[in-house]
């Protein structure tokens, strides 16, 4: 089956094969439940174990094959995403309780990983084996501080977003994040309101780097297809409004990264969305078009920026993907919209301001990585 998929064949045959295994597993589970002798039960246990292992692997191969066809078929840089993937095989009736299924999925899960986010990740999945996912995540985030509760490292119960502080009740008192190499001596930069109002349409920030000892205000220009869009999690300390100012070290960071990526400006909501009602409404109205037309979108998430990608080995890329899947950035509505609009040009900001191309990372994992992560 793997050879046929690798050669680009088996569109419906792979579905039939997985469904046949699922049906055999259903039948064997029923016959096992009717077995009257202990020895017979043992034999049926071995049969079911072999069938389940084969079925699970076939599902992984189906998903892997679908992802490959999606990437190849939608390579026009406009529509590539995973929305077209469908799960073909029904879950076999193994007679396992919900508690047993939960125990299987969470085996090896980091104590601080948000249980509700992990439950959302699993929604709609069939036959997935999460052991590799947990192993890769633990390599980079096992010691990450939990954020589900204010005074505890442990995660929430996973019963719903209302019971997790990441989604309900989060209070952000400190928006004074600094760049990693900053000694916190940089001053705050404030907007040049006249420059903002003189610029029409969607605004972006000019790449004028702050220099110590000089009074400088943020200058604006029209956002274009050469703009770097910043997509960040507000609660991670980069929020704010133009009149409140932002740390100059963060401005310099985005100036440097924008230039590195060949951009001529950057768009960051903390300096591009004022509180004035009319200007606020106008700026929000341009969000979709700005992210859709930007040259690149930089994802800034606290967990990702703690991951050292100096060695861009395959296992490090798999670990970064695992962290991204359950990151705050991946489960917030605003950042989801921003990522969706710019999904062809997403870059991930990692430790020491290393920038990883998301699309290339996915391709590398697909080509050479673990199939159960692909």
Short mmCIF file of C-alpha atoms in Angstrom, two decimals:
data_model
loop_
_atom_site.label_atom_id
_atom_site.label_comp_id
_atom_site.label_asym_id
_atom_site.label_seq_id
_atom_site.Cartn_x
_atom_site.Cartn_y
_atom_site.Cartn_z
CA UNK A 1 0.00 0.00 0.00
CA UNK A 2 2.82 2.40 0.91
CA UNK A 3 4.50 1.78 -2.47
CA UNK A 4 1.30 2.45 -4.38
CA UNK A 5 0.72 5.69 -2.47
CA UNK A 6 4.31 6.80 -3.02
CA UNK A 7 3.82 6.31 -6.76
CA UNK A 8 0.72 8.53 -6.71
CA UNK A 9 -1.86 5.79 -7.09
CA UNK A 10 -4.68 4.37 -4.98
CA UNK A 11 -7.26 7.12 -4.62
CA UNK A 12 -10.21 4.86 -3.76
CA UNK A 13 -8.30 1.62 -3.18
CA UNK A 14 -6.66 3.02 -0.06
CA UNK A 15 -10.10 3.95 1.28
CA UNK A 16 -11.43 0.44 0.54
CA UNK A 17 -8.43 -1.15 2.22
CA UNK A 18 -8.80 0.94 5.40
CA UNK A 19 -12.55 0.38 5.51
CA UNK A 20 -12.08 -3.37 5.03
CA UNK A 21 -9.67 -3.49 7.97
CA UNK A 22 -12.11 -1.48 10.09
CA UNK A 23 -14.94 -3.91 9.27
CA UNK A 24 -12.75 -6.92 10.06
CA UNK A 25 -11.84 -5.29 13.35
CA UNK A 26 -15.52 -4.73 14.14
CA UNK A 27 -16.28 -8.39 13.41
CA UNK A 28 -13.33 -9.69 15.41
CA UNK A 29 -14.32 -7.47 18.36
CA UNK A 30 -17.82 -8.92 18.27
CA UNK A 31 -16.56 -12.50 18.05
CA UNK A 32 -14.14 -11.84 20.91
CA UNK A 33 -17.04 -10.67 23.05
CA UNK A 34 -18.81 -13.99 22.35
CA UNK A 35 -15.82 -16.18 23.20
CA UNK A 36 -16.59 -18.50 26.11
CA UNK A 37 -13.09 -19.74 26.91
CA UNK A 38 -10.11 -17.80 28.20
CA UNK A 39 -7.85 -19.34 25.55
CA UNK A 40 -10.17 -18.21 22.76
CA UNK A 41 -10.27 -14.70 24.21
CA UNK A 42 -6.48 -14.62 24.15
CA UNK A 43 -6.41 -15.61 20.47
CA UNK A 44 -8.96 -12.97 19.56
CA UNK A 45 -6.93 -10.39 21.47
CA UNK A 46 -3.94 -11.14 19.23
CA UNK A 47 -6.12 -10.96 16.09
CA UNK A 48 -7.61 -7.62 17.13
CA UNK A 49 -4.17 -6.21 18.02
CA UNK A 50 -2.81 -7.13 14.58
CA UNK A 51 -5.85 -5.74 12.77
CA UNK A 52 -5.86 -2.53 14.78
CA UNK A 53 -2.16 -1.93 14.11
CA UNK A 54 -2.71 -2.48 10.37
CA UNK A 55 -5.81 -0.27 10.33
CA UNK A 56 -4.09 2.54 12.20
CA UNK A 57 -1.13 2.49 9.83
CA UNK A 58 -3.46 2.49 6.82
CA UNK A 59 -5.22 5.60 8.18
CA UNK A 60 -1.86 7.33 8.60
CA UNK A 61 -0.96 6.45 5.01
CA UNK A 62 -4.33 7.74 3.76
CA UNK A 63 -3.84 11.05 5.56
CA UNK A 64 -0.26 11.28 4.36
CA UNK A 65 -1.37 10.59 0.78
CA UNK A 66 -4.16 13.20 0.97
CA UNK A 67 -1.75 15.83 2.30
CA UNK A 68 0.66 15.12 -0.55
CA UNK A 69 -2.08 15.45 -3.18
CA UNK A 70 -3.28 18.66 -1.56
CA UNK A 71 0.21 20.19 -1.56
CA UNK A 72 0.88 19.20 -5.18
CA UNK A 73 -2.60 19.96 -6.52
CA UNK A 74 -2.81 23.40 -4.92
CA UNK A 75 0.68 24.70 -5.54
CA UNK A 76 -0.45 28.01 -7.03
CA UNK A 77 0.39 29.92 -3.84
CA UNK A 78 -3.27 30.87 -3.35
CA UNK A 79 -5.23 27.99 -1.86
CA UNK A 80 -2.87 25.55 -0.15
CA UNK A 81 -4.24 24.38 3.17
CA UNK A 82 -5.47 21.19 4.84
CA UNK A 83 -9.18 21.94 4.63
CA UNK A 84 -9.75 19.43 1.83
CA UNK A 85 -8.44 16.46 3.82
CA UNK A 86 -11.11 13.95 4.77
CA UNK A 87 -10.84 11.00 7.12
CA UNK A 88 -11.95 7.93 5.22
CA UNK A 89 -12.04 5.13 7.78
CA UNK A 90 -14.62 4.72 10.53
CA UNK A 91 -13.26 4.16 13.99
CA UNK A 92 -13.55 0.44 14.84
CA UNK A 93 -15.78 -0.40 17.79
CA UNK A 94 -13.18 -1.71 20.20
CA UNK A 95 -15.39 -1.63 23.26
CA UNK A 96 -13.08 0.85 24.95
CA UNK A 97 -14.52 3.33 27.40
CA UNK A 98 -14.11 7.07 26.91
CA UNK A 99 -11.69 7.02 29.84
CA UNK A 100 -9.54 4.35 28.18
CA UNK A 101 -9.47 6.25 24.87
CA UNK A 102 -8.52 9.44 26.72
CA UNK A 103 -5.74 7.58 28.53
CA UNK A 104 -4.33 6.31 25.24
CA UNK A 105 -4.32 9.75 23.61
CA UNK A 106 -2.74 11.53 26.60
CA UNK A 107 -0.02 8.97 27.31
CA UNK A 108 3.22 10.97 27.54
CA UNK A 109 1.44 14.34 27.49
CA UNK A 110 3.34 17.18 29.19
CA UNK A 111 1.73 18.25 32.44
CA UNK A 112 1.62 21.90 31.38
CA UNK A 113 0.13 21.31 27.89
CA UNK A 114 -3.39 22.76 27.78
CA UNK A 115 -5.82 19.82 27.90
CA UNK A 116 -8.58 21.74 26.15
CA UNK A 117 -6.30 22.76 23.27
CA UNK A 118 -5.16 19.15 22.92
CA UNK A 119 -8.78 17.98 22.90
CA UNK A 120 -9.59 20.48 20.11
CA UNK A 121 -6.57 19.20 18.16
CA UNK A 122 -7.93 15.67 18.40
CA UNK A 123 -11.45 16.62 17.29
CA UNK A 124 -12.37 14.79 14.11
CA UNK A 125 -9.24 12.64 14.09
CA UNK A 126 -9.53 8.92 13.48
CA UNK A 127 -6.94 6.36 14.46
CA UNK A 128 -4.24 8.88 15.25
CA UNK A 129 -1.26 7.84 17.34
CA UNK A 130 -0.08 10.80 19.44
CA UNK A 131 3.03 9.23 20.95
CA UNK A 132 5.41 10.85 18.46
CA UNK A 133 3.60 14.17 18.84
CA UNK A 134 4.04 14.10 22.63
CA UNK A 135 7.65 13.01 22.32
CA UNK A 136 8.50 15.86 19.97
CA UNK A 137 6.59 18.42 22.02
CA UNK A 138 8.34 17.36 25.22
CA UNK A 139 11.74 17.90 23.63
CA UNK A 140 11.13 21.65 23.49
CA UNK A 141 8.22 22.50 25.78
CA UNK A 142 8.13 19.94 28.59
CA UNK A 143 9.31 22.58 31.08
CA UNK A 144 7.26 25.45 29.64
CA UNK A 145 5.18 27.24 32.29
CA UNK A 146 1.50 26.34 32.29
CA UNK A 147 -1.02 29.07 31.57
CA UNK A 148 -4.34 27.32 32.23
CA UNK A 149 -4.34 28.37 35.89
CA UNK A 150 -2.94 31.49 37.44
CA UNK A 151 -1.06 29.83 40.29
CA UNK A 152 -0.43 26.32 38.97
CA UNK A 153 1.83 24.65 36.42
CA UNK A 154 -0.79 22.01 35.71
CA UNK A 155 -3.13 22.16 32.75
CA UNK A 156 -6.89 22.56 32.83
CA UNK A 157 -9.24 19.57 32.92
CA UNK A 158 -10.02 19.85 29.20
CA UNK A 159 -13.77 20.02 29.86
CA UNK A 160 -14.21 23.30 27.98
CA UNK A 161 -12.78 26.76 27.26
CA UNK A 162 -14.65 28.31 30.19
CA UNK A 163 -12.52 26.22 32.55
CA UNK A 164 -9.20 27.34 31.07
CA UNK A 165 -7.58 30.68 31.82
CA UNK A 166 -6.03 30.78 28.34
CA UNK A 167 -9.54 31.26 26.91
CA UNK A 168 -11.56 32.74 29.75
CA UNK A 169 -10.55 35.22 32.44
CA UNK A 170 -7.04 36.01 31.22
CA UNK A 171 -5.93 39.43 32.45
CA UNK A 172 -3.01 41.15 30.75
CA UNK A 173 -1.39 43.73 32.98
CA UNK A 174 2.08 43.85 31.43
CA UNK A 175 2.55 44.83 27.79
CA UNK A 176 6.23 45.73 28.11
CA UNK A 177 7.89 42.82 26.35
CA UNK A 178 11.47 43.38 25.16
CA UNK A 179 13.58 41.79 22.47
CA UNK A 180 15.76 38.89 23.63
CA UNK A 181 19.07 40.80 23.60
CA UNK A 182 17.65 44.03 25.04
CA UNK A 183 18.91 45.21 28.43
CA UNK A 184 15.56 46.99 28.91
CA UNK A 185 17.27 50.34 28.49
CA UNK A 186 15.50 51.13 25.24
CA UNK A 187 12.90 53.85 25.35
CA UNK A 188 9.35 53.57 24.13
CA UNK A 189 8.45 54.86 20.70
CA UNK A 190 5.16 56.62 20.06
CA UNK A 191 3.24 57.16 16.87
CA UNK A 192 3.49 60.21 14.71
CA UNK A 193 -0.23 60.91 14.51
CA UNK A 194 0.23 63.42 11.72
CA UNK A 195 2.09 60.83 9.64
CA UNK A 196 -0.63 58.27 10.34
CA UNK A 197 -3.48 60.56 9.32
CA UNK A 198 -1.61 61.72 6.21
CA UNK A 199 -1.37 58.10 4.99
CA UNK A 200 -4.43 56.70 3.26
CA UNK A 201 -5.70 53.12 3.23
CA UNK A 202 -4.01 50.35 5.18
CA UNK A 203 -1.05 51.67 7.18
CA UNK A 204 2.34 50.08 7.74
CA UNK A 205 5.46 51.29 9.55
CA UNK A 206 8.48 52.65 7.71
CA UNK A 207 11.75 50.84 8.34
CA UNK A 208 13.48 53.67 10.18
CA UNK A 209 15.56 52.08 12.92
CA UNK A 210 15.62 53.70 16.35
CA UNK A 211 19.02 54.96 17.49
CA UNK A 212 19.76 55.64 21.13
CA UNK A 213 19.87 59.28 22.15
CA UNK A 214 17.66 60.50 19.33
CA UNK A 215 14.05 61.52 19.68
CA UNK A 216 12.12 59.51 17.14
CA UNK A 217 8.50 58.80 16.37
CA UNK A 218 7.02 55.98 14.34
CA UNK A 219 6.44 57.05 10.75
CA UNK A 220 3.88 55.43 8.46
CA UNK A 221 3.48 54.45 4.84
CA UNK A 222 0.90 52.62 2.77
CA UNK A 223 0.87 48.83 3.33
CA UNK A 224 1.62 46.88 0.16
CA UNK A 225 2.63 43.48 -1.15
CA UNK A 226 6.10 44.25 0.20
CA UNK A 227 4.90 44.60 3.80
CA UNK A 228 5.79 42.20 6.63
CA UNK A 229 2.65 41.49 8.68
CA UNK A 230 3.12 40.70 12.38
CA UNK A 231 0.73 38.13 13.86
CA UNK A 232 1.14 37.89 17.63
CA UNK A 233 -0.75 36.81 20.74
CA UNK A 234 -1.91 39.90 22.62
CA UNK A 235 -1.54 38.27 26.04
CA UNK A 236 2.15 37.54 25.44
CA UNK A 237 3.19 41.13 26.10
CA UNK A 238 3.31 42.87 22.71
CA UNK A 239 -0.13 44.45 22.81
CA UNK A 240 -0.90 48.13 23.07
CA UNK A 241 -2.01 51.15 21.10
CA UNK A 242 0.01 53.70 19.07
CA UNK A 243 -0.43 56.51 21.60
CA UNK A 244 0.77 54.22 24.43
CA UNK A 245 4.00 53.47 22.63
CA UNK A 246 6.00 50.28 22.11
CA UNK A 247 9.47 49.31 23.21
CA UNK A 248 12.03 50.54 20.69
CA UNK A 249 13.85 47.20 20.81
CA UNK A 250 10.77 45.45 19.39
CA UNK A 251 10.46 48.06 16.65
CA UNK A 252 14.13 47.51 15.77
CA UNK A 253 13.59 43.75 15.78
CA UNK A 254 10.81 43.96 13.20
CA UNK A 255 12.77 46.45 11.12
CA UNK A 256 15.70 44.01 10.98
CA UNK A 257 13.51 40.99 10.18
CA UNK A 258 11.55 42.91 7.54
CA UNK A 259 14.77 43.91 5.80
CA UNK A 260 16.08 40.35 6.08
CA UNK A 261 12.96 39.08 4.30
CA UNK A 262 13.16 41.73 1.60
CA UNK A 263 10.20 43.80 2.87
CA UNK A 264 9.95 47.58 2.78
CA UNK A 265 7.67 48.05 5.82
CA UNK A 266 5.96 46.15 8.62
CA UNK A 267 2.42 46.07 9.97
CA UNK A 268 1.94 45.51 13.72
CA UNK A 269 -1.48 46.15 15.24
CA UNK A 270 -0.01 47.72 18.39
CA UNK A 271 1.23 50.66 16.33
CA UNK A 272 -1.24 50.51 13.42
CA UNK A 273 -4.65 50.38 15.15
CA UNK A 274 -5.46 53.58 17.11
CA UNK A 275 -8.19 53.98 19.70
CA UNK A 276 -9.98 56.77 17.83
CA UNK A 277 -13.33 55.27 16.81
CA UNK A 278 -13.17 56.17 13.13
CA UNK A 279 -9.50 55.27 12.72
CA UNK A 280 -10.05 52.03 14.65
CA UNK A 281 -12.94 50.95 12.41
CA UNK A 282 -10.96 51.85 9.30
CA UNK A 283 -7.88 49.90 10.44
CA UNK A 284 -9.88 46.79 11.35
CA UNK A 285 -11.55 46.92 7.96
CA UNK A 286 -8.16 46.53 6.27
CA UNK A 287 -6.99 43.50 8.29
CA UNK A 288 -8.10 40.86 5.77
CA UNK A 289 -6.61 42.57 2.73
CA UNK A 290 -3.39 43.50 4.51
CA UNK A 291 -2.59 39.95 5.60
CA UNK A 292 -3.76 38.48 2.30
CA UNK A 293 -1.48 40.73 0.25
CA UNK A 294 1.54 40.96 2.58
CA UNK A 295 4.87 39.58 1.39
CA UNK A 296 5.19 37.51 4.59
CA UNK A 297 3.45 37.03 7.91
CA UNK A 298 5.62 36.59 11.00
CA UNK A 299 4.10 34.43 13.76
CA UNK A 300 5.14 35.56 17.25
CA UNK A 301 4.19 33.16 20.04
CA UNK A 302 5.85 32.83 23.44
CA UNK A 303 6.34 29.08 23.16
CA UNK A 304 7.82 29.26 19.67
CA UNK A 305 10.23 32.09 20.50
CA UNK A 306 11.70 29.91 23.25
CA UNK A 307 12.67 27.14 20.80
CA UNK A 308 16.25 27.12 19.56
CA UNK A 309 16.29 26.42 15.81
CA UNK A 310 19.98 27.08 15.28
CA UNK A 311 20.14 23.44 14.25
CA UNK A 312 17.38 23.02 11.68
CA UNK A 313 17.44 19.23 11.88
CA UNK A 314 14.36 17.23 11.00
CA UNK A 315 13.62 16.31 14.59
CA UNK A 316 13.79 19.99 15.59
CA UNK A 317 11.35 20.89 12.81
CA UNK A 318 8.99 18.15 14.00
CA UNK A 319 9.28 19.50 17.54
CA UNK A 320 8.56 23.04 16.37
CA UNK A 321 5.47 21.85 14.48
CA UNK A 322 4.21 19.98 17.55
CA UNK A 323 4.59 23.12 19.67
CA UNK A 324 2.84 25.23 17.04
CA UNK A 325 -0.19 22.90 16.91
CA UNK A 326 -1.06 23.54 20.58
CA UNK A 327 0.30 27.08 20.83
CA UNK A 328 -1.78 30.06 21.89
CA UNK A 329 -1.34 31.48 18.39
CA UNK A 330 -2.99 28.44 16.81
CA UNK A 331 -6.16 28.59 18.92
CA UNK A 332 -6.98 32.31 19.01
CA UNK A 333 -9.65 33.67 16.65
CA UNK A 334 -7.77 36.79 15.50
CA UNK A 335 -4.51 34.97 14.86
CA UNK A 336 -6.41 32.16 13.12
CA UNK A 337 -7.88 34.72 10.72
CA UNK A 338 -4.48 36.30 10.13
CA UNK A 339 -2.87 32.92 9.50
CA UNK A 340 -5.67 31.85 7.18
CA UNK A 341 -5.36 34.96 5.03
CA UNK A 342 -1.60 34.63 4.69
CA UNK A 343 -1.17 30.86 4.86
CA UNK A 344 1.12 30.74 1.81
CA UNK A 345 3.73 33.04 3.33
CA UNK A 346 3.89 32.22 7.06
CA UNK A 347 7.20 32.55 8.89
CA UNK A 348 7.76 31.38 12.47
CA UNK A 349 9.79 33.51 14.88
CA UNK A 350 11.99 31.34 17.09
CA UNK A 351 14.71 31.86 19.69
CA UNK A 352 17.34 34.52 18.94
CA UNK A 353 15.04 35.95 16.23
CA UNK A 354 15.61 32.97 13.93
CA UNK A 355 12.92 32.88 11.22
CA UNK A 356 11.64 29.53 9.93
CA UNK A 357 9.63 29.21 6.72
CA UNK A 358 6.46 27.32 7.67
CA UNK A 359 5.66 25.94 4.23
CA UNK A 360 9.17 24.58 3.72
CA UNK A 361 9.09 23.07 7.21
CA UNK A 362 5.85 21.23 6.41
CA UNK A 363 7.29 20.00 3.11
CA UNK A 364 10.45 18.71 4.82
CA UNK A 365 8.40 16.85 7.43
CA UNK A 366 6.16 15.44 4.72
CA UNK A 367 9.12 14.29 2.60
CA UNK A 368 11.38 12.92 5.33
CA UNK A 369 9.61 13.02 8.71
CA UNK A 370 7.30 10.82 10.73
CA UNK A 371 4.11 9.93 8.89
CA UNK A 372 1.99 10.19 12.05
CA UNK A 373 3.02 13.87 12.30
CA UNK A 374 2.48 14.59 8.60
#
